[in-house]
mmCIF file with all atom_site columns, C-alpha atoms in Angstrom:
data_model
loop_
_atom_site.group_PDB
_atom_site.id
_atom_site.type_symbol
_atom_site.label_atom_id
_atom_site.label_alt_id
_atom_site.label_comp_id
_atom_site.label_asym_id
_atom_site.label_entity_id
_atom_site.label_seq_id
_atom_site.pdbx_PDB_ins_code
_atom_site.Cartn_x
_atom_site.Cartn_y
_atom_site.Cartn_z
_atom_site.occupancy
_atom_site.B_iso_or_equiv
_atom_site.pdbx_formal_charge
_atom_site.auth_seq_id
_atom_site.auth_comp_id
_atom_site.auth_asym_id
_atom_site.auth_atom_id
_atom_site.pdbx_PDB_model_num
ATOM 1   C CA . MET A 1 1   ? -14.343 1.533  22.669  1.00 83.00 ? 1   MET A CA 1
ATOM 2   C CA . VAL A 1 2   ? -11.784 -1.283 22.447  1.00 85.00 ? 2   VAL A CA 1
ATOM 3   C CA . GLY A 1 3   ? -11.584 -0.790 18.664  1.00 87.00 ? 3   GLY A CA 1
ATOM 4   C CA . ASN A 1 4   ? -10.751 2.894  19.116  1.00 89.00 ? 4   ASN A CA 1
ATOM 5   C CA . GLY A 1 5   ? -7.998  2.012  21.609  1.00 89.00 ? 5   GLY A CA 1
ATOM 6   C CA . ILE A 1 6   ? -6.456  -0.508 19.197  1.00 90.00 ? 6   ILE A CA 1
ATOM 7   C CA . LEU A 1 7   ? -6.656  2.040  16.363  1.00 91.00 ? 7   LEU A CA 1
ATOM 8   C CA . ALA A 1 8   ? -4.984  4.729  18.516  1.00 91.00 ? 8   ALA A CA 1
ATOM 9   C CA . PHE A 1 9   ? -2.226  2.296  19.525  1.00 89.00 ? 9   PHE A CA 1
ATOM 10  C CA . GLY A 1 10  ? -1.689  1.379  15.829  1.00 91.00 ? 10  GLY A CA 1
ATOM 11  C CA . VAL A 1 11  ? -1.394  5.046  14.826  1.00 93.00 ? 11  VAL A CA 1
ATOM 12  C CA . PHE A 1 12  ? 1.053   5.662  17.692  1.00 92.00 ? 12  PHE A CA 1
ATOM 13  C CA . PHE A 1 13  ? 3.140   2.650  16.589  1.00 93.00 ? 13  PHE A CA 1
ATOM 14  C CA . ILE A 1 14  ? 3.237   3.818  12.924  1.00 93.00 ? 14  ILE A CA 1
ATOM 15  C CA . VAL A 1 15  ? 4.322   7.358  13.931  1.00 93.00 ? 15  VAL A CA 1
ATOM 16  C CA . CYS A 1 16  ? 7.114   5.958  16.131  1.00 91.00 ? 16  CYS A CA 1
ATOM 17  C CA . LEU A 1 17  ? 8.240   3.655  13.305  1.00 90.00 ? 17  LEU A CA 1
ATOM 18  C CA . PHE A 1 18  ? 8.465   6.525  10.806  1.00 89.00 ? 18  PHE A CA 1
ATOM 19  C CA . LEU A 1 19  ? 10.375  8.700  13.290  1.00 88.00 ? 19  LEU A CA 1
ATOM 20  C CA . TYR A 1 20  ? 12.834  5.871  13.934  1.00 88.00 ? 20  TYR A CA 1
ATOM 21  C CA . LEU A 1 21  ? 13.402  5.246  10.220  1.00 86.00 ? 21  LEU A CA 1
ATOM 22  C CA . GLY A 1 22  ? 13.759  8.979  9.542   1.00 84.00 ? 22  GLY A CA 1
ATOM 23  C CA . PHE A 1 23  ? 16.414  9.597  12.205  1.00 82.00 ? 23  PHE A CA 1
ATOM 24  C CA . ARG A 1 24  ? 18.311  6.339  11.801  1.00 79.00 ? 24  ARG A CA 1
ATOM 25  C CA . PHE A 1 25  ? 20.510  7.471  8.891   1.00 74.00 ? 25  PHE A CA 1
ATOM 26  C CA . GLN A 1 26  ? 21.352  10.984 10.050  1.00 73.00 ? 26  GLN A CA 1
ATOM 27  C CA . ARG A 1 27  ? 25.029  11.816 10.401  1.00 65.00 ? 27  ARG A CA 1
ATOM 28  C CA . LYS A 1 28  ? 26.550  12.145 13.782  1.00 64.00 ? 28  LYS A CA 1
ATOM 29  C CA . PRO A 1 29  ? 28.255  15.470 14.674  1.00 62.00 ? 29  PRO A CA 1
ATOM 30  C CA . ASN A 1 30  ? 31.723  13.896 14.761  1.00 59.00 ? 30  ASN A CA 1
ATOM 31  C CA . ASP A 1 31  ? 31.209  12.105 11.421  1.00 54.00 ? 31  ASP A CA 1
ATOM 32  C CA . LEU A 1 32  ? 33.349  13.807 8.757   1.00 60.00 ? 32  LEU A CA 1
ATOM 33  C CA . SER A 1 33  ? 32.246  13.809 5.155   1.00 68.00 ? 33  SER A CA 1
ATOM 34  C CA . VAL A 1 34  ? 34.336  12.006 2.560   1.00 71.00 ? 34  VAL A CA 1
ATOM 35  C CA . GLN A 1 35  ? 37.493  13.888 1.544   1.00 79.00 ? 35  GLN A CA 1
ATOM 36  C CA . TYR A 1 36  ? 39.066  13.336 -1.885  1.00 80.00 ? 36  TYR A CA 1
ATOM 37  C CA . LYS A 1 37  ? 42.713  14.049 -2.671  1.00 85.00 ? 37  LYS A CA 1
ATOM 38  C CA . ASP A 1 38  ? 42.287  14.342 -6.450  1.00 87.00 ? 38  ASP A CA 1
ATOM 39  C CA . MET A 1 39  ? 42.393  17.676 -8.284  1.00 89.00 ? 39  MET A CA 1
ATOM 40  C CA . TYR A 1 40  ? 40.925  19.015 -11.514 1.00 91.00 ? 40  TYR A CA 1
ATOM 41  C CA . SER A 1 41  ? 43.147  21.500 -13.375 1.00 93.00 ? 41  SER A CA 1
ATOM 42  C CA . ILE A 1 42  ? 40.961  23.552 -15.706 1.00 92.00 ? 42  ILE A CA 1
ATOM 43  C CA . GLN A 1 43  ? 42.318  25.783 -18.462 1.00 93.00 ? 43  GLN A CA 1
ATOM 44  C CA . ILE A 1 44  ? 40.075  28.060 -20.517 1.00 91.00 ? 44  ILE A CA 1
ATOM 45  C CA . ASP A 1 45  ? 41.627  29.099 -23.814 1.00 90.00 ? 45  ASP A CA 1
ATOM 46  C CA . LYS A 1 46  ? 41.852  32.674 -25.096 1.00 90.00 ? 46  LYS A CA 1
ATOM 47  C CA . THR A 1 47  ? 39.408  31.846 -27.918 1.00 90.00 ? 47  THR A CA 1
ATOM 48  C CA . PHE A 1 48  ? 36.542  32.875 -25.598 1.00 88.00 ? 48  PHE A CA 1
ATOM 49  C CA . GLN A 1 49  ? 37.472  36.577 -25.827 1.00 89.00 ? 49  GLN A CA 1
ATOM 50  C CA . GLY A 1 50  ? 34.329  38.668 -25.284 1.00 90.00 ? 50  GLY A CA 1
ATOM 51  C CA . ASP A 1 51  ? 32.137  35.699 -24.362 1.00 90.00 ? 51  ASP A CA 1
ATOM 52  C CA . SER A 1 52  ? 30.202  35.633 -21.087 1.00 92.00 ? 52  SER A CA 1
ATOM 53  C CA . LEU A 1 53  ? 30.419  32.144 -19.566 1.00 92.00 ? 53  LEU A CA 1
ATOM 54  C CA . SER A 1 54  ? 29.440  30.405 -16.351 1.00 93.00 ? 54  SER A CA 1
ATOM 55  C CA . ILE A 1 55  ? 31.418  27.308 -15.403 1.00 93.00 ? 55  ILE A CA 1
ATOM 56  C CA . TYR A 1 56  ? 30.039  24.781 -12.933 1.00 94.00 ? 56  TYR A CA 1
ATOM 57  C CA . ILE A 1 57  ? 31.136  21.481 -11.444 1.00 92.00 ? 57  ILE A CA 1
ATOM 58  C CA . ASN A 1 58  ? 27.989  19.664 -10.363 1.00 90.00 ? 58  ASN A CA 1
ATOM 59  C CA . ASP A 1 59  ? 25.913  22.455 -8.788  1.00 88.00 ? 59  ASP A CA 1
ATOM 60  C CA . SER A 1 60  ? 28.838  24.640 -7.678  1.00 90.00 ? 60  SER A CA 1
ATOM 61  C CA . LEU A 1 61  ? 29.508  27.825 -9.639  1.00 93.00 ? 61  LEU A CA 1
ATOM 62  C CA . LEU A 1 62  ? 33.242  28.256 -10.262 1.00 92.00 ? 62  LEU A CA 1
ATOM 63  C CA . VAL A 1 63  ? 33.435  31.144 -12.731 1.00 91.00 ? 63  VAL A CA 1
ATOM 64  C CA . ASN A 1 64  ? 30.878  33.646 -14.020 1.00 93.00 ? 64  ASN A CA 1
ATOM 65  C CA . LYS A 1 65  ? 32.492  36.354 -16.116 1.00 91.00 ? 65  LYS A CA 1
ATOM 66  C CA . THR A 1 66  ? 33.102  37.877 -19.506 1.00 92.00 ? 66  THR A CA 1
ATOM 67  C CA . PHE A 1 67  ? 36.465  36.635 -20.718 1.00 88.00 ? 67  PHE A CA 1
ATOM 68  C CA . THR A 1 68  ? 39.268  38.822 -21.994 1.00 87.00 ? 68  THR A CA 1
ATOM 69  C CA . GLY A 1 69  ? 41.943  37.601 -24.379 1.00 82.00 ? 69  GLY A CA 1
ATOM 70  C CA . LYS A 1 70  ? 43.878  35.854 -21.602 1.00 89.00 ? 70  LYS A CA 1
ATOM 71  C CA . ILE A 1 71  ? 44.116  32.177 -20.713 1.00 90.00 ? 71  ILE A CA 1
ATOM 72  C CA . LEU A 1 72  ? 42.413  31.382 -17.405 1.00 90.00 ? 72  LEU A CA 1
ATOM 73  C CA . LYS A 1 73  ? 43.823  28.514 -15.328 1.00 93.00 ? 73  LYS A CA 1
ATOM 74  C CA . PHE A 1 74  ? 42.562  27.257 -11.978 1.00 91.00 ? 74  PHE A CA 1
ATOM 75  C CA . GLN A 1 75  ? 42.448  24.103 -9.900  1.00 92.00 ? 75  GLN A CA 1
ATOM 76  C CA . VAL A 1 76  ? 39.497  22.567 -8.089  1.00 91.00 ? 76  VAL A CA 1
ATOM 77  C CA . LYS A 1 77  ? 39.715  19.815 -5.512  1.00 89.00 ? 77  LYS A CA 1
ATOM 78  C CA . ARG A 1 78  ? 37.399  16.914 -6.252  1.00 85.00 ? 78  ARG A CA 1
ATOM 79  C CA . PHE A 1 79  ? 34.463  17.008 -3.855  1.00 84.00 ? 79  PHE A CA 1
ATOM 80  C CA . ALA A 1 80  ? 32.044  14.357 -5.123  1.00 84.00 ? 80  ALA A CA 1
ATOM 81  C CA . GLU A 1 81  ? 32.066  10.733 -6.225  1.00 83.00 ? 81  GLU A CA 1
ATOM 82  C CA . ASN A 1 82  ? 31.103  11.672 -9.804  1.00 87.00 ? 82  ASN A CA 1
ATOM 83  C CA . SER A 1 83  ? 31.526  15.146 -11.261 1.00 88.00 ? 83  SER A CA 1
ATOM 84  C CA . VAL A 1 84  ? 30.060  16.905 -14.275 1.00 92.00 ? 84  VAL A CA 1
ATOM 85  C CA . LEU A 1 85  ? 31.682  20.005 -15.763 1.00 93.00 ? 85  LEU A CA 1
ATOM 86  C CA . MET A 1 86  ? 29.056  22.342 -17.213 1.00 94.00 ? 86  MET A CA 1
ATOM 87  C CA . ILE A 1 87  ? 29.844  25.358 -19.363 1.00 93.00 ? 87  ILE A CA 1
ATOM 88  C CA . VAL A 1 88  ? 26.951  27.754 -19.877 1.00 92.00 ? 88  VAL A CA 1
ATOM 89  C CA . ASN A 1 89  ? 26.997  30.535 -22.468 1.00 90.00 ? 89  ASN A CA 1
ATOM 90  C CA . ASN A 1 90  ? 25.224  33.377 -20.648 1.00 90.00 ? 90  ASN A CA 1
ATOM 91  C CA . GLU A 1 91  ? 24.148  35.085 -23.874 1.00 90.00 ? 91  GLU A CA 1
ATOM 92  C CA . ASN A 1 92  ? 21.971  32.251 -25.200 1.00 90.00 ? 92  ASN A CA 1
ATOM 93  C CA . ASP A 1 93  ? 21.849  29.860 -22.180 1.00 88.00 ? 93  ASP A CA 1
ATOM 94  C CA . GLU A 1 94  ? 23.448  27.075 -24.209 1.00 90.00 ? 94  GLU A CA 1
ATOM 95  C CA . MET A 1 95  ? 24.972  24.442 -21.917 1.00 91.00 ? 95  MET A CA 1
ATOM 96  C CA . VAL A 1 96  ? 27.759  21.965 -22.689 1.00 92.00 ? 96  VAL A CA 1
ATOM 97  C CA . PRO A 1 97  ? 28.016  19.152 -20.101 1.00 93.00 ? 97  PRO A CA 1
ATOM 98  C CA . TYR A 1 98  ? 31.031  16.874 -19.705 1.00 92.00 ? 98  TYR A CA 1
ATOM 99  C CA . ASN A 1 99  ? 31.547  13.937 -17.312 1.00 92.00 ? 99  ASN A CA 1
ATOM 100 C CA . LEU A 1 100 ? 34.893  14.331 -15.595 1.00 90.00 ? 100 LEU A CA 1
ATOM 101 C CA . ASP A 1 101 ? 37.218  11.455 -14.735 1.00 89.00 ? 101 ASP A CA 1
ATOM 102 C CA . SER A 1 102 ? 36.691  10.172 -11.197 1.00 85.00 ? 102 SER A CA 1
ATOM 103 C CA . HIS A 1 103 ? 40.413  10.422 -10.335 1.00 85.00 ? 103 HIS A CA 1
ATOM 104 C CA . GLY A 1 104 ? 41.122  14.025 -11.276 1.00 85.00 ? 104 GLY A CA 1
ATOM 105 C CA . SER A 1 105 ? 42.517  15.309 -14.573 1.00 91.00 ? 105 SER A CA 1
ATOM 106 C CA . THR A 1 106 ? 43.632  18.263 -16.653 1.00 93.00 ? 106 THR A CA 1
ATOM 107 C CA . VAL A 1 107 ? 40.792  19.806 -18.664 1.00 93.00 ? 107 VAL A CA 1
ATOM 108 C CA . ASN A 1 108 ? 41.320  22.149 -21.630 1.00 93.00 ? 108 ASN A CA 1
ATOM 109 C CA . ILE A 1 109 ? 38.329  24.148 -22.856 1.00 92.00 ? 109 ILE A CA 1
ATOM 110 C CA . GLU A 1 110 ? 38.425  25.961 -26.190 1.00 91.00 ? 110 GLU A CA 1
ATOM 111 C CA . LYS A 1 111 ? 36.115  27.282 -28.857 1.00 91.00 ? 111 LYS A CA 1
ATOM 112 C CA . ARG A 1 112 ? 36.436  26.211 -32.486 1.00 90.00 ? 112 ARG A CA 1
ATOM 113 C CA . ASN A 1 113 ? 34.103  27.444 -35.210 1.00 90.00 ? 113 ASN A CA 1
ATOM 114 C CA . GLY A 1 114 ? 31.642  28.744 -32.609 1.00 85.00 ? 114 GLY A CA 1
ATOM 115 C CA . LYS A 1 115 ? 31.402  25.443 -30.709 1.00 89.00 ? 115 LYS A CA 1
ATOM 116 C CA . ILE A 1 116 ? 32.841  24.602 -27.303 1.00 89.00 ? 116 ILE A CA 1
ATOM 117 C CA . PHE A 1 117 ? 35.270  21.685 -27.156 1.00 91.00 ? 117 PHE A CA 1
ATOM 118 C CA . ILE A 1 118 ? 36.409  20.040 -23.929 1.00 91.00 ? 118 ILE A CA 1
ATOM 119 C CA . GLU A 1 119 ? 39.526  17.878 -23.878 1.00 93.00 ? 119 GLU A CA 1
ATOM 120 C CA . GLU A 1 120 ? 40.451  15.932 -20.754 1.00 91.00 ? 120 GLU A CA 1
ATOM 121 C CA . GLU A 1 121 ? 43.874  14.479 -20.069 1.00 91.00 ? 121 GLU A CA 1
ATOM 122 C CA . VAL A 1 122 ? 44.349  12.020 -17.226 1.00 87.00 ? 122 VAL A CA 1
ATOM 123 C CA . THR A 1 123 ? 47.933  12.054 -16.000 1.00 70.00 ? 123 THR A CA 1
ATOM 124 C CA . GLU A 1 124 ? 49.752  9.035  -14.564 1.00 64.00 ? 124 GLU A CA 1
ATOM 125 C CA . THR A 1 125 ? 49.888  10.600 -11.108 1.00 55.00 ? 125 THR A CA 1
ATOM 126 C CA . THR A 1 126 ? 46.090  10.780 -10.916 1.00 46.00 ? 126 THR A CA 1
ATOM 127 C CA . LYS A 1 127 ? 45.418  7.224  -12.103 1.00 50.00 ? 127 LYS A CA 1
ATOM 128 C CA . LYS A 1 128 ? 44.873  4.519  -9.507  1.00 48.00 ? 128 LYS A CA 1
#
């Protein structure tokens, strides 16, 4: 009988310990997530005419369309410590990943001889 009481107390203690450790690192409602001031300027060249592409940064879809013969330019505010630019060809599911600079940059994407090339230029205003 005493052994069962000690065992029940031990189980109760372990459950309380796991609950404490699980809730200890939760964010408080007034805690704001980290905000970054850096920007990524992305330019997609007109060499992708007729191609269906999806463009992601980390797991966020930015563009999913079939491109015309126009240059597409857009800016994205940096939202993570490290960012990966992923370009997916929707026709054959080929993916081209690229690690972006952690302080923002200008990224030019073009196609040469059927392959996707990504060129990143870090400007002086984005360097720290």
